Every structure is written in structure tokens, then in C-alpha cells.
Coordinates of C-alpha atoms in Angstrom, one line a residue:
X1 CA -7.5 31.5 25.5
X2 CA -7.9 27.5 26.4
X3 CA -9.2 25.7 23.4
X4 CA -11.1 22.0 23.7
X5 CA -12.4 19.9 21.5
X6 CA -15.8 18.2 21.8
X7 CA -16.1 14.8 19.8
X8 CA -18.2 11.7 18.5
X9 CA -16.8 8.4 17.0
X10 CA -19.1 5.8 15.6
X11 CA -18.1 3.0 13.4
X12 CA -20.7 0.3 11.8
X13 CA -20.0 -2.9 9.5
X14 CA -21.7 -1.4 6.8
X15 CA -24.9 -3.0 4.8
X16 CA -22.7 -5.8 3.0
X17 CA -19.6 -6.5 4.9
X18 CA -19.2 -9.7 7.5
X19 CA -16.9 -8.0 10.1
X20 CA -15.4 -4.5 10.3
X21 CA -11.5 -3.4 9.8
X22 CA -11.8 -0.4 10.4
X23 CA -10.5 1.5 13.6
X24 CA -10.9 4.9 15.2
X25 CA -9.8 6.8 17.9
X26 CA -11.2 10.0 19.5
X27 CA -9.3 11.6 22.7
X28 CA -8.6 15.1 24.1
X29 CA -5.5 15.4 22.2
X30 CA -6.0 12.4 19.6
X31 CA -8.2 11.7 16.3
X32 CA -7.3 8.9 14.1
X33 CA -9.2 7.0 11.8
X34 CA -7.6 3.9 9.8
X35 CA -9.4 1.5 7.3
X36 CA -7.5 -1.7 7.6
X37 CA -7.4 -4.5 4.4
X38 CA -6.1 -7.9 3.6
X39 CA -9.1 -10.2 4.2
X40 CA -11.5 -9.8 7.4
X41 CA -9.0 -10.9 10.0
X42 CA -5.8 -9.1 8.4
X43 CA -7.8 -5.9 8.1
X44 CA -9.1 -6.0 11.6
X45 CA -5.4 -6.8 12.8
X46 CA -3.6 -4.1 10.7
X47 CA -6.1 -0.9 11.8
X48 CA -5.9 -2.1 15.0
X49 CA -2.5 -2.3 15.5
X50 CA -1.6 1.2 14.3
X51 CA -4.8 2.8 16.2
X52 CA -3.0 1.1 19.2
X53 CA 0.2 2.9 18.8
X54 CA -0.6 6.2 18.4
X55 CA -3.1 6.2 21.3
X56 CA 0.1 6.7 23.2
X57 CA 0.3 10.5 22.0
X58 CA -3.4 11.3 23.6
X59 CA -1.5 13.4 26.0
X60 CA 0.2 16.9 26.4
X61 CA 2.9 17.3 24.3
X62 CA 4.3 20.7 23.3
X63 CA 3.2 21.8 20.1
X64 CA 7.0 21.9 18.3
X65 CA 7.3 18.3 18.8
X66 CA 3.8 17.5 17.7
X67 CA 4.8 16.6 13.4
X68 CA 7.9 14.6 15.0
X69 CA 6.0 12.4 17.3
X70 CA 4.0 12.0 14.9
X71 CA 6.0 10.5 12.2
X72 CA 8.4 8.8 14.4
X73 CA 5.1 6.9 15.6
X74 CA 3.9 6.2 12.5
X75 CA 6.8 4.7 11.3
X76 CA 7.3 2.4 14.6
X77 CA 3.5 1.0 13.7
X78 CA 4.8 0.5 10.3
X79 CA 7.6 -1.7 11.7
X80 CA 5.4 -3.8 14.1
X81 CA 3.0 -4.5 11.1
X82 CA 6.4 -6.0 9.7
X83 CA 6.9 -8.2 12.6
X84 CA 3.3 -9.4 12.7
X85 CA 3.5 -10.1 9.3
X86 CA 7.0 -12.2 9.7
X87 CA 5.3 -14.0 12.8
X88 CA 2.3 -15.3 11.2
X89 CA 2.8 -15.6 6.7
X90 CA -0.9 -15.8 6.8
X91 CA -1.3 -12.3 7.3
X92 CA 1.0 -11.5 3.9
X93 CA -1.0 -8.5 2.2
X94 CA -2.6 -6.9 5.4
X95 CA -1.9 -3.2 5.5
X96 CA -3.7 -0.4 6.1
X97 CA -4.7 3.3 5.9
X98 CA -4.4 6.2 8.7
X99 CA -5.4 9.6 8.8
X100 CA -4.7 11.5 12.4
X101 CA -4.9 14.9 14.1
X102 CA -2.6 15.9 17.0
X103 CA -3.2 18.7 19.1
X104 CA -1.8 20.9 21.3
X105 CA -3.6 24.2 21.5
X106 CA -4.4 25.9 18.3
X107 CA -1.8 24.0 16.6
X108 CA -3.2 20.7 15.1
X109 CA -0.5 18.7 13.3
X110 CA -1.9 16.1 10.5
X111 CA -0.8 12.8 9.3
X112 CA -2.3 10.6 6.4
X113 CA -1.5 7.4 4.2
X114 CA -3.9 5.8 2.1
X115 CA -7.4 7.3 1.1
X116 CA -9.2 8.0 4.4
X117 CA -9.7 11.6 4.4
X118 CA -9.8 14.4 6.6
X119 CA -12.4 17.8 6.8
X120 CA -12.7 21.2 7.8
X121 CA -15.9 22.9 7.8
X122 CA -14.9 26.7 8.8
X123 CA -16.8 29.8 8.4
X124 CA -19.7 28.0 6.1
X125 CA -17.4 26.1 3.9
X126 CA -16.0 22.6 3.5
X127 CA -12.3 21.8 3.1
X128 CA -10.9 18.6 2.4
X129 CA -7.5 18.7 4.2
X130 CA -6.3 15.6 2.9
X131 CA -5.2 14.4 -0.7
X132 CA -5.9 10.7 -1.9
X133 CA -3.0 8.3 -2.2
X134 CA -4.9 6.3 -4.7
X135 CA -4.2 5.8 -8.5
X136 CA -7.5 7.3 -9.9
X137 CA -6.9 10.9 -7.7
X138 CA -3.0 10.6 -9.4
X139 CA -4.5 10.8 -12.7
X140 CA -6.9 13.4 -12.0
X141 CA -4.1 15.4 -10.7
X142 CA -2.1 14.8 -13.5
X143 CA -5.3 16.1 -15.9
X144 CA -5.9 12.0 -17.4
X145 CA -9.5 12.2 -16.1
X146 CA -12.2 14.5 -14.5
X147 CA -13.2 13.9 -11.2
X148 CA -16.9 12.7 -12.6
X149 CA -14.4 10.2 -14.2
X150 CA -13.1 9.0 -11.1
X151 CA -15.9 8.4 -9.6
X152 CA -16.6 5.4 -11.6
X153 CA -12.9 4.6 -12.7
X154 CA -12.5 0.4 -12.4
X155 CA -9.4 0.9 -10.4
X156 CA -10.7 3.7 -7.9
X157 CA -9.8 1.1 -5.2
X158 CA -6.0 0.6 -5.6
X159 CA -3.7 2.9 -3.1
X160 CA -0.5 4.0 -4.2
X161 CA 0.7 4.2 -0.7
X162 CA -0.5 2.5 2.8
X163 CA 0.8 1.8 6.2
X164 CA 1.4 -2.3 5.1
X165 CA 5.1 -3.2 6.8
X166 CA 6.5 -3.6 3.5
X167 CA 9.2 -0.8 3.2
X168 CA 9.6 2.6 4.3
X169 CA 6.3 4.3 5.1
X170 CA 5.8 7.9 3.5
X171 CA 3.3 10.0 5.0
X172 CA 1.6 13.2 4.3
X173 CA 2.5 15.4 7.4
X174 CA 1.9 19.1 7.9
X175 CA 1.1 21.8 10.6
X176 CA -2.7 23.2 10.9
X177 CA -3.7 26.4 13.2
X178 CA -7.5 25.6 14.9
X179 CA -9.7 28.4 15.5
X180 CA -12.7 28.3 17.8
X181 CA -15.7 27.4 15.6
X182 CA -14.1 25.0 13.7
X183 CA -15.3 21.5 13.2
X184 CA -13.4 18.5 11.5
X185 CA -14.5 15.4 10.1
X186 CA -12.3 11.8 9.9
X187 CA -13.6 9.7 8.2
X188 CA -12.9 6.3 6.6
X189 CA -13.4 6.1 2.5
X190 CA -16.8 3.9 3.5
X191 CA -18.4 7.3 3.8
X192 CA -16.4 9.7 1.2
X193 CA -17.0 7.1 -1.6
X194 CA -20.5 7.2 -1.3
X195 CA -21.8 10.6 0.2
X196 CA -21.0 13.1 -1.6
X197 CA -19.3 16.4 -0.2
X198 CA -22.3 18.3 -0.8
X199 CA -24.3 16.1 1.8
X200 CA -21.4 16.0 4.1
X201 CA -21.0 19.3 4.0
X202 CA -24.7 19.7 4.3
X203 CA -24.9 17.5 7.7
X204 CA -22.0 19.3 9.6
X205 CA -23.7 22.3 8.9
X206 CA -27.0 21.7 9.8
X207 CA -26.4 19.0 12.8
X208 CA -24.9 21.0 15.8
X209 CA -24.8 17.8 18.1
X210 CA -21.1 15.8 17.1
X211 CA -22.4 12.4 18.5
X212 CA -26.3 13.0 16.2
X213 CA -23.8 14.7 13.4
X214 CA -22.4 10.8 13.1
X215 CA -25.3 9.0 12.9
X216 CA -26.3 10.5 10.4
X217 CA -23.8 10.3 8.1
X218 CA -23.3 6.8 8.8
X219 CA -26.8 6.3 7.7
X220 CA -26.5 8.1 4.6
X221 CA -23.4 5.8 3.9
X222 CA -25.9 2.7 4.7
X223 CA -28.7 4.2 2.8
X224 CA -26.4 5.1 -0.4
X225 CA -26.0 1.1 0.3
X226 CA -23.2 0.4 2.8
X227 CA -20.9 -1.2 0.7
X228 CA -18.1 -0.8 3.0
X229 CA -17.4 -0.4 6.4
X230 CA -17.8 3.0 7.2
X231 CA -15.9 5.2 10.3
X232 CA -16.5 9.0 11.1
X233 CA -14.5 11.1 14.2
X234 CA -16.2 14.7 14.2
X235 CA -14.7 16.9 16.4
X236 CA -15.6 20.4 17.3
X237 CA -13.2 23.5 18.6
X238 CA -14.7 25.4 21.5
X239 CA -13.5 28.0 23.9
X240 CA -13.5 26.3 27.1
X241 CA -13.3 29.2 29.8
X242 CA -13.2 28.3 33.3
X243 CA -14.4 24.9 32.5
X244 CA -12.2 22.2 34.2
X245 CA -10.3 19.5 32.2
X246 CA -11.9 16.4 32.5
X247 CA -10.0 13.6 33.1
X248 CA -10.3 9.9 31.7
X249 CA -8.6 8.1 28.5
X250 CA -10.1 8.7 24.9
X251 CA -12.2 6.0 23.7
X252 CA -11.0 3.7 20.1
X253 CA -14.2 2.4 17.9
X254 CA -14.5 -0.6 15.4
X255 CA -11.8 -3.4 15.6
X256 CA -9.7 -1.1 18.1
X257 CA -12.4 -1.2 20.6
X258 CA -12.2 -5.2 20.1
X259 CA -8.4 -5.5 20.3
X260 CA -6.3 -7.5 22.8
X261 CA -3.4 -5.5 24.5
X262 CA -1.0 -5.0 22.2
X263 CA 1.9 -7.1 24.2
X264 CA -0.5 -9.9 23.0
X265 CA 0.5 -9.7 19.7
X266 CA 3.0 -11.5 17.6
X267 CA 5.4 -9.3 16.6
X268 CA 5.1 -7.8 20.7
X269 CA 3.0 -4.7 19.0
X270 CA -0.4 -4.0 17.6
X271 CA -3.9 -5.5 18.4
X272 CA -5.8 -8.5 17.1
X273 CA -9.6 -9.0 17.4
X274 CA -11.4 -10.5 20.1
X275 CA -15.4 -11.1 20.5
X276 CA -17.2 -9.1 22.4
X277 CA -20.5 -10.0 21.3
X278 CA -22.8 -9.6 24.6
X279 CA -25.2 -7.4 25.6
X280 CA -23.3 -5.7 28.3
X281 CA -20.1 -5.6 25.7
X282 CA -22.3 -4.0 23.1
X283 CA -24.0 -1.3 25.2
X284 CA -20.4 -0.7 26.5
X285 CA -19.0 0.2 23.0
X286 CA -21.9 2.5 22.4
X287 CA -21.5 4.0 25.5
X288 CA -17.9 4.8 24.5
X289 CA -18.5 6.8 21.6
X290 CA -20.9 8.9 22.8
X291 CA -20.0 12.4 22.6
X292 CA -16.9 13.5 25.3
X293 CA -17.4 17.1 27.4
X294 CA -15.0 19.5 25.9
X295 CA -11.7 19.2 26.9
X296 CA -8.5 21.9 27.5
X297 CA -5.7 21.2 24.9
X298 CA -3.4 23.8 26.3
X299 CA -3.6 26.6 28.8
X300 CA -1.4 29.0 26.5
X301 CA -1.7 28.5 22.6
X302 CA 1.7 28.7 20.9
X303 CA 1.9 32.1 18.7
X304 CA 1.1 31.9 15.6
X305 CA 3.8 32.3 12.7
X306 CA 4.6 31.3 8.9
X307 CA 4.7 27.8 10.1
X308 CA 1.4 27.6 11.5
X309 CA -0.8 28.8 8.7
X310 CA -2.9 26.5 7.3
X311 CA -1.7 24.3 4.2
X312 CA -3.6 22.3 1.6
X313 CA -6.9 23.5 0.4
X314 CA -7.9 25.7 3.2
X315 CA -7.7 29.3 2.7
X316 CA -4.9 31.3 4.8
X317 CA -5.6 33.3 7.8
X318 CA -5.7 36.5 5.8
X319 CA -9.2 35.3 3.7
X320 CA -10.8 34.2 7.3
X321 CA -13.9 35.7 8.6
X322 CA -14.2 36.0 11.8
X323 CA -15.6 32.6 13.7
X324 CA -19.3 32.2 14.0
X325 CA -21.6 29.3 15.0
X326 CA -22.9 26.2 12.3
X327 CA -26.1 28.2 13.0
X328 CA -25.0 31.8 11.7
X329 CA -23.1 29.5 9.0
X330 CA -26.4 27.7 7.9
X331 CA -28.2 31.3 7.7
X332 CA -25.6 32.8 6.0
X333 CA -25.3 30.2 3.3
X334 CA -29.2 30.5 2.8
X335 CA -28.9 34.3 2.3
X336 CA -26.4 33.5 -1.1
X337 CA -24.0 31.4 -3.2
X338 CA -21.6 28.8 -0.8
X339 CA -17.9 29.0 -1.1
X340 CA -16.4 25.6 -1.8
X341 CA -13.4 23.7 -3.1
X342 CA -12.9 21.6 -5.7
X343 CA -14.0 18.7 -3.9
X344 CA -17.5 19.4 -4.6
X345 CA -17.0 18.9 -8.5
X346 CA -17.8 15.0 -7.7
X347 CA -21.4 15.3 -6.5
X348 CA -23.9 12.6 -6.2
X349 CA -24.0 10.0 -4.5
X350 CA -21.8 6.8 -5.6
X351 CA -22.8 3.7 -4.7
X352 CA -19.5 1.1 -5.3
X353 CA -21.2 -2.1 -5.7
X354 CA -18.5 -4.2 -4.1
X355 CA -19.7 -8.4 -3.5
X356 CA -16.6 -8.9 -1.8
X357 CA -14.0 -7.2 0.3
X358 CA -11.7 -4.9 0.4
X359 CA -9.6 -3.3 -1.6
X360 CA -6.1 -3.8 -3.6
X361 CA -3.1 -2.1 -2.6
X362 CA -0.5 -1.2 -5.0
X363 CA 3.1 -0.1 -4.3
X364 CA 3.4 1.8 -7.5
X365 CA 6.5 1.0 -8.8
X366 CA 8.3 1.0 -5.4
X367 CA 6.9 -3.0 -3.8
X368 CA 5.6 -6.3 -5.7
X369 CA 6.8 -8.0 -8.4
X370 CA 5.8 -9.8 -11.6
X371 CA 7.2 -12.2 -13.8
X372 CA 6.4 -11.3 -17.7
X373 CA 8.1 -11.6 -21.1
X374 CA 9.4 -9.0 -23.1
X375 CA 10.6 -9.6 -26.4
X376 CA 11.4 -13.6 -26.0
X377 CA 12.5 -13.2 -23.0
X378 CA 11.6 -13.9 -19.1
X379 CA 11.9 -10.5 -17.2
X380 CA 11.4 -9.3 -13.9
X381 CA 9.0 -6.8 -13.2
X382 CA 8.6 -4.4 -10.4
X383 CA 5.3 -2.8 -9.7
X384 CA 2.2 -4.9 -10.6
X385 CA 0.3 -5.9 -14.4
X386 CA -2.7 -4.6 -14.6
X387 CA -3.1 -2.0 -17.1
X388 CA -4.6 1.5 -17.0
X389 CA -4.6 3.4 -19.9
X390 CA -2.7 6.5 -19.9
X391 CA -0.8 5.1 -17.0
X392 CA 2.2 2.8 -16.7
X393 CA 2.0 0.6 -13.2
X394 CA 5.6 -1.0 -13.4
X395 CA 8.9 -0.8 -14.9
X396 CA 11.5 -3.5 -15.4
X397 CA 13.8 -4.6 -12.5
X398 CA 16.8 -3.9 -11.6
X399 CA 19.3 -5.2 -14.2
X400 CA 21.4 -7.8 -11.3
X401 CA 17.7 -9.0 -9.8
X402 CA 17.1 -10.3 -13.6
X403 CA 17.4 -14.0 -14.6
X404 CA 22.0 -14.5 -15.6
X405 CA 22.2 -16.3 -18.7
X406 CA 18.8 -14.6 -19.7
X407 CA 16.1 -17.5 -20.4
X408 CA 14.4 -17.5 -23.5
X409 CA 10.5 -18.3 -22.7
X410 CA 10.5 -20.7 -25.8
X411 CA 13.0 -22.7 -23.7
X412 CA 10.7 -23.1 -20.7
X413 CA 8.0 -26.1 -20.8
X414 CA 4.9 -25.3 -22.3
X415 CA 3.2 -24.6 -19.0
X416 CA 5.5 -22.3 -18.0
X417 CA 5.7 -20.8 -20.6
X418 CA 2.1 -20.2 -20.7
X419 CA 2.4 -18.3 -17.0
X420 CA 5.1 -16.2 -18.2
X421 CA 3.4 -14.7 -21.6
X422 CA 0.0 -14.4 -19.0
X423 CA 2.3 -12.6 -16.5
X424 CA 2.0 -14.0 -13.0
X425 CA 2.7 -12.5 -9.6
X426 CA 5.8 -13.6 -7.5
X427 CA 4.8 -14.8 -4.2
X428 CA 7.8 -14.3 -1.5
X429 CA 11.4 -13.6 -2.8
X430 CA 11.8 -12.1 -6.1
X431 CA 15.3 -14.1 -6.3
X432 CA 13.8 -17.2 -5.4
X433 CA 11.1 -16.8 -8.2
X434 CA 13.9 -16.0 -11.1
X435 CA 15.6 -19.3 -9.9
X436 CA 13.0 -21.3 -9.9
X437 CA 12.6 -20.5 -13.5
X438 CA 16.0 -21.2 -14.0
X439 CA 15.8 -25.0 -12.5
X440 CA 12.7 -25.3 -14.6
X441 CA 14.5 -24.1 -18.4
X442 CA 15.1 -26.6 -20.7
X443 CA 18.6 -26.5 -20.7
X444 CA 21.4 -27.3 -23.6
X445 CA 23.8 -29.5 -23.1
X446 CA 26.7 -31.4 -24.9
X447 CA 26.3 -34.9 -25.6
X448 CA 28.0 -37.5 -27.3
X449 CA 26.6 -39.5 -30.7
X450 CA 28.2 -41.9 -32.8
X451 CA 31.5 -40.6 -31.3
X452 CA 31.0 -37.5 -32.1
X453 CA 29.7 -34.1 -30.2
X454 CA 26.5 -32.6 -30.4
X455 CA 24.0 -30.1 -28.6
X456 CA 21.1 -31.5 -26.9
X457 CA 18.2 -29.6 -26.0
X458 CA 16.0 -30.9 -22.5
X459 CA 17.8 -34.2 -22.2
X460 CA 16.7 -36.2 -19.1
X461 CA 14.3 -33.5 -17.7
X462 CA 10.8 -34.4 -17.1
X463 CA 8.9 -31.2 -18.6
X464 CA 10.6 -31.0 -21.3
X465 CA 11.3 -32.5 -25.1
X466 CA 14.4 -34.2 -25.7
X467 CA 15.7 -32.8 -29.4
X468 CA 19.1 -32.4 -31.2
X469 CA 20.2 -29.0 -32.0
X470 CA 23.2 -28.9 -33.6
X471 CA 25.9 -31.3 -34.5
X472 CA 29.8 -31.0 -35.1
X473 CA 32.6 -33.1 -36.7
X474 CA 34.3 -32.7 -33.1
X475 CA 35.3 -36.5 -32.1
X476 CA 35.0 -36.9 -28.4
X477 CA 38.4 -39.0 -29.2
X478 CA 40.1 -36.0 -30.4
X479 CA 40.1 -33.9 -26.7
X480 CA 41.9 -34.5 -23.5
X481 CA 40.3 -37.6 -21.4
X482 CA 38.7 -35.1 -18.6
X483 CA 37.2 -33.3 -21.4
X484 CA 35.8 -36.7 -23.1
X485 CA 34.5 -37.8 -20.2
X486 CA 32.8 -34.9 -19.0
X487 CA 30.6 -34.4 -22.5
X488 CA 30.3 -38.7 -22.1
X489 CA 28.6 -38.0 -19.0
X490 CA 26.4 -34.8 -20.2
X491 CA 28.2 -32.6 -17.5
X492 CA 28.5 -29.8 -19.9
X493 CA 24.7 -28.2 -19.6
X494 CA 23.8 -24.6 -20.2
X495 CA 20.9 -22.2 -19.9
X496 CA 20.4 -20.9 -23.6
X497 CA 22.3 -22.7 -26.4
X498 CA 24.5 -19.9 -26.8
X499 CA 26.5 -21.0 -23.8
X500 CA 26.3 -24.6 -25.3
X501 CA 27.7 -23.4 -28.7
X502 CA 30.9 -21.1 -26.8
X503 CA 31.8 -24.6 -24.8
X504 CA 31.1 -26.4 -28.1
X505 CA 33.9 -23.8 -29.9
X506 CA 36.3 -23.8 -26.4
X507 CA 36.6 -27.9 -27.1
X508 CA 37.3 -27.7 -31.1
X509 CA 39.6 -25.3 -30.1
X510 CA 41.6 -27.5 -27.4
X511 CA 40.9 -30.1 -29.9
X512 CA 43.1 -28.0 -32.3
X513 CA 46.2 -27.4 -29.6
X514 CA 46.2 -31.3 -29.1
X515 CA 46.9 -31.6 -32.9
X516 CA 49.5 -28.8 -32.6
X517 CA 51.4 -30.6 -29.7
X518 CA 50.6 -28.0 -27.2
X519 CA 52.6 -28.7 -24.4
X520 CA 50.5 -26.3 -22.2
X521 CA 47.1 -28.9 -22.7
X522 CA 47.5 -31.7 -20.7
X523 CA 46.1 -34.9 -21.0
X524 CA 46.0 -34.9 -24.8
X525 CA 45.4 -38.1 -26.8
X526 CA 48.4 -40.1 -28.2
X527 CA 48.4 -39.9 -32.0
X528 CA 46.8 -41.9 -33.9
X529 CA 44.1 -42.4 -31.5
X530 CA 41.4 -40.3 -33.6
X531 CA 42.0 -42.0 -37.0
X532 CA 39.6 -44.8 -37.3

């Protein structure tokens, strides 16, 4: 049996959004959606970019290597987002989600970063295929909140994981089998955070048409008050018979359908946007996205085995009925109660009243770092400081990245003191940060008054207040001359007076093996010289 796939991709700015990041991609072999971030032009670039390298992979591949081309794609867009990112600092932050399907006959493999999400609708009931990377779905599956809870969660924006460049990228992969009759949805989190799965599930049931099935969700998105960009890819399994496979490229919507080739690029890789903004340009992106004739996969499916049963929240072949149209499904669903998952728990419609763009994303304890205090002390954080209850978003770093001699934030000026209680993010190198902190410390150091030795806290540095900290009956004319000179000429300076106290002890001491005639301590003082 030759299997095809009929699809739609639409993408639209939304109701309250200046330019659109996201990108999709619809092909004969190829569906990807990816909802870029970090500011309008970072966004644009980051979806872009990865849309741009896996188009490579709309073509005929055997269905064994299908997962590995996958990932070892994946990871090469993650690397070029690194490059980009070195080539142009103003781009620090971009990233970006991506959910994909590649096919080769029945056999559909799956990959997805981030919170754009993925949908079956088989045999009358909605499936969502994907699972969140985002903090709020991590604590509903750890039991912390219900779904209803979620919904409205302040932090239902920040993503645990995303394609960003900034380490190793860890994807969701797994192997699907397609049957004839089934219809998937890709869609970016403009739609799925404000139409509920109910509705969805309502519209790809009741729309046969994949191109009309679109619209209409994007204007339900709009309607529920388009507060994000908002992407759909529906794609629809079909039998194709003795239907020729027709030929042509697939076609990318949103900031991909804007993007310059991706040699253009710094970093050699990616895309970046370009206007397009004329009539003829603007009827020639509609015209790409209109719904594509079905298309042959593969002449000869692969058979099926363990491997190829469905995973996630699908049911497994066993459970199946056997495929009928959306029409039969729509009657059949009339006639008595629907079947669904989970995913239906969060119904009604949720309108995220966002006034400015984008969302955060947060590389739970794995990327970022903070600068905070913990008990007197400056630390080094790893993860990021904003608090959820019931949930811990960082952990201290690594014990050779903190500051050696610690610093003491009552030994920092007031102002950065201030920064370090309040906790501030460190921009750039982590090491760089911790050292800047240690230039700024108001530092001990051994001084000389009225002959004698003493500690001196912050003398000669700008930020901070010159005071006297401890005194001695050490006589600067009782040590060797390197060592009198050296404290003369403040040349003894510590971070932390505990390092100004063990150099105080280490001179009393040579002081000592002077008076004892050491002949190992050179440079001692004749006797006589400390008596008055």
C-alpha cells in the first residue's frame, strides 16, 4: 500500500505581536513547526535557522535511519545557532522551540524541544503526542498542581529545554507507525495556549479540508485574542493508489518563508529575515501554503514490529479500530461519549494577556548563572532566581567556579553589596563575574602606624571606607628589611582579614627567629636596633 500525506501550513502575527518568529515547514516527507524567542529579530533568526536545516531531510530516506537523521540534524542547527550567536553578541538569548515529523511510509519518526506540540486525531479521538518541556507541565507531572492550575500558573512561559546554542541539545525523539485516516496537527504554543483541546479537537473533526482546517484554528487563536504568534501544519494520511508522485519542494511559512539563504548567515548556517512586503510577495506566500496534492512516501511500507508501535499517549495497535473517515468519526462521536486523553482536563479557552513579547527560557539547573549571598557570603549560582513554590530553580556552583578566598558581602561596597543580597544575573563568563567581585572587595591589608603593624581595612580604594581593624605590638623595626618594607609600602593585601591576620602571625613569628638568632632568616636586624 503507498501512503501520502495531504497538508496545510498557515502562520499569522497574531492580534498583538509586531513581527512573527515563528517558522514552519510542510513537505512530502517533512513537518516542522518552531516558535523562535529572544526579541523580534532573534526570534525570527533562531526559527529560521533551524526550519532551514532540517528542510534538507524532505526527501526519501529509509525508514531505519529516519530517528538518526533526525537528531544528528537537530544537533547540527543547535551548533549553527551557537555560531550565530558568537558572530553577532546582540543576538545573546535567541533560541528556540521545534517539533518535527519525518516520514517514510508508515513509519513517522518524531522530534521535539520546547512547548510546541504535536497531535493525532485517529479513529474519533485526540492525542497529544508531545509532552511540554516547560516548568509548569514539570510540576503537574510531578503532582504540585492540577492542570486547571497550570493554565494560569505565572511562570507557564519558562521552558526547561529549547534549541538556544547554549550546550548540548536534548530532544524528545521516538518512532510512530501512520495509518491511513490519520490526521496530525503541529502547532506552535500561540494556538495550544489559547484553544483549548476540546475545540481543536472539535475542528479537525468537523473540517475535512487541511488548508480551511487551518484557518480556522488560527482564527479561534485570534478570536481567543491572539496574544501570540500563532503556527499550525495539519497533515492528513491517505492511500494514494495509482496516483503519481508529484514533484516540487515543500513550502516553509512565517519567518522561514522570509529567510535569506542560509550561506548568508553569520555563523555560514541558518536564515535571517528579509522584507517581502509587496503585493506580489504576499499573494506568493499565501499561494504557498495552500494545501499540497497527496504525495507517495514510500512504494513499500517497512513491516511493522515492537519498535514501530506507537509511544506516548496514543493507544497501541491492539486497541485500534479499524480506520474510518473524520465524517464516520463525527457521526460516531454524536451517537455517544468521546474517548479522550488527559489533555482535555484543561478546557476553556485561555487567553494569556501578554503586552510584550516572548517568553523566558530557563536552563533548569543545567545553563545561566546568578550571583547571590548565602549565609554572609558571595556565592555562585547556577540555574536562575526566581522562585516557585514547591520548586527549587538552581543549586550552588561548582565548588572551583566559586569566589578563592571566599568574600564576605559585608566586605563589598555598599552598592555591591546591595546587588549581591538582591541577586543579579551574570552576563557573559561566570569566572569573569566572580573576579570582578574580587577586584571590587574591600580588601585587608598590613600597614604601618607609629612604627608599629596594623590591619587596614579598604585603604586607598575608591568605593570603599578606610578603617583600622586590628593592631599589634609587632615593630616594623623588629623584621628583616624586605619584610619592613613590604608592610611600609602596603604590599601585604588580602581578600578577608583572615588572610591579613595569618600574614600578621607569619611576621611576629619571623620577628621571634630574629630574636633567637636564626641563622636560616636572612636579613635580620642588628641588635639593638628595636630598643628605642
Amino acid at each position: 500500500m503507498t501512503l501520502g500525506i495531504r497538508y496545510a501550513a498557515r502562520s499569522d502575527v497574531g492580534m498583538l505581536r509586531e513581527g512573527n518568529e515563528d517558522s514552519a515547514y510542510a513537505g512530502a516527507h517533512l513537518l516542522a513547526v518552531a516558535d523562535g524567542m529572544g526579541g523580534h529579530v532573534g526570534g525570527e533568526i533562531a526559527s529560521a535557522a533551524a526550519i532551514e536545516a532540517l528542510r534538507k531531510l524532505d526527501k526519501e530516506l529509509p525508514a531505519t535511519e529516519l530517528l538518526a537523521a533526525l537528531e544528528h540534524t537537530v544537533k547540527s542547527a543547535n551548533d549553527n545557532l551557537h555560531r550565530i550567536v558568537e558572530s553577532d553578541p546582540a543576538l545573546q538569548g535567541m533560541g528556540t522551540t521545534l517539533t518535527a515529523m519525518l516520514w517514510a511510509g508508515n513509519q513517522v519518526a518524531l522530534v521535539h524541544i520546547g512547548d510546541s506540540r504535536a497531535y493525532l486525531l485517529r479513529d474519533g479521538s485526540l492525542f497529544q503526542i508531545t509532552h511540554d518541556h516547560t516548568l509548569v507541565q514539570s510540576l503537574v507531572d510531578e503532582g504540585r498542581i492540577s492542570p486547571d492550575e497550570a493554565a494560569s500558573h505565572p511562570q507557564r512561559s519558562l521552558l526547561l529545554r529549547a534549541l538556544d546554542g547554549r550546550g548540548e541539545v536534548d530532544p524528545d525523539l521516538s518512532l510512530r507507525e501512520a495509518k491511513v485516516g490519520d490526521r496530525y496537527l503541529l502547532c506552535s504554543d500561540g494556538l495550544s495556549s489559547v484553544v483549548t483541546a476540546e475545540t481543536i479537537f472539535q475542528v479537525l473533526t468537523d473540517v475535512d479540508d487541511a488548508d480551511q482546517a487551518v484557518r480556522n484554528l488560527i482564527d479561534l487563536a485570534n478570536r481567543g485574542g491572539g496574544p501570540d504568534n500563532i503556527t499550525c501544519v495539519v497533515a492528513d494520511v491517505v492511500e494514494l493508489g495509482q496516483q503519481q508522485q508529484p514533484g516540487g519542494p515543500g513550502r516553509a511559512v512565517g519567518a522561514a518563508a522570509n529567510a535569506a539563504p542560509s550561506s548568508d548567515l553569520p555563523g555560514g548556517g541558518g536564515a535571517a529575515p528579509t522584507a517581502i512586503d509587496t503585493p506580489a510577495g504576499r499573494a506568493a506566500q499565501l499561494r504557498d501554503t495552500m494545501p499540497q496534492p497527496p504525495v507517495a512516501v514510500d512504494e513499500m511500507p517497512p513491516p511493522a514490529g515492537p519498535m514501530n508501535e506507537p509511544v506516548g499517549a496514543a493507544p497501541p495497535p491492539a486497541a485500534m479500530r479499524q480506520p474510518m473517515s473524520r465524517r464516520d468519526a463525527r457521526r460516531a462521536g454524536r451517537g455517544g461519549p468521546r474517548r479522550w486523553t488527559w489533555l482535555v482536563v484543561t478546557a476553556g479557552v485561555v487567553v494569556v494577556a501578554l503586552a510584550a513579547g516572548g517568553f523566558a527560557t530557563v536552563k533548569y539547573l543545567q545553563d545561566g548563572y546568578y550571583i547571590g549571598a548565602e549565609n554572609g557570603h558571595v556565592v555562585l549560582f547556577r540555574g536562575t532566581s526566581q522562585k516557585v513554590p514547591g520548586l527549587p530553580l538552581s543549586k550552588k556552583a561548582a565548588q572551583k567556579d566559586q569566589p578563592n578566598p571566599p568574600i564576605l558581602v559585608a566586605d563589598l561596597p555598599a552598592d555591591r553589596a546591595k546587588a549581591v543580597q538582591d541577586t543579579y544575573p551574570v552576563k557573559g563568563s561566570p569566572a569573569v563575574a566572580v573576579n570582578d567581585l574580587k577586584t571590587a572587595v574591600c580588601k585587608y591589608s598590613l600597614q604601618q602606624e607609629a612604627g608599629k603593624v596594623v590591619i587596614v581595612k579598604g585603604k586607598e580604594q575608591k568605593s570603599c571606607r578606610e578603617a583600622k581593624v586590628k593592631g599589634s605590638e609587632l615593630k616594623t623595626a623588629e623584621l628583616p628589611q624586605a619584610d619592613a618594607d613590604a608592610v611600609e609600602k602596603g604590599m601585604h593585601s588580602f581578600i578577608g582579614v583572615a588572610g591579613a591576620e595569618r600574614k600578621l602571625a607569619e611576621l611576629t613569628t619571623l620577628k621571634e627567629r630574629c630574636a633567637a638568632k636564626d641563622p636560616q632568616v636572612k636579613d635580620c636586624p642588628q641588635d639593638g636596633a628595636d630598643k628605642p
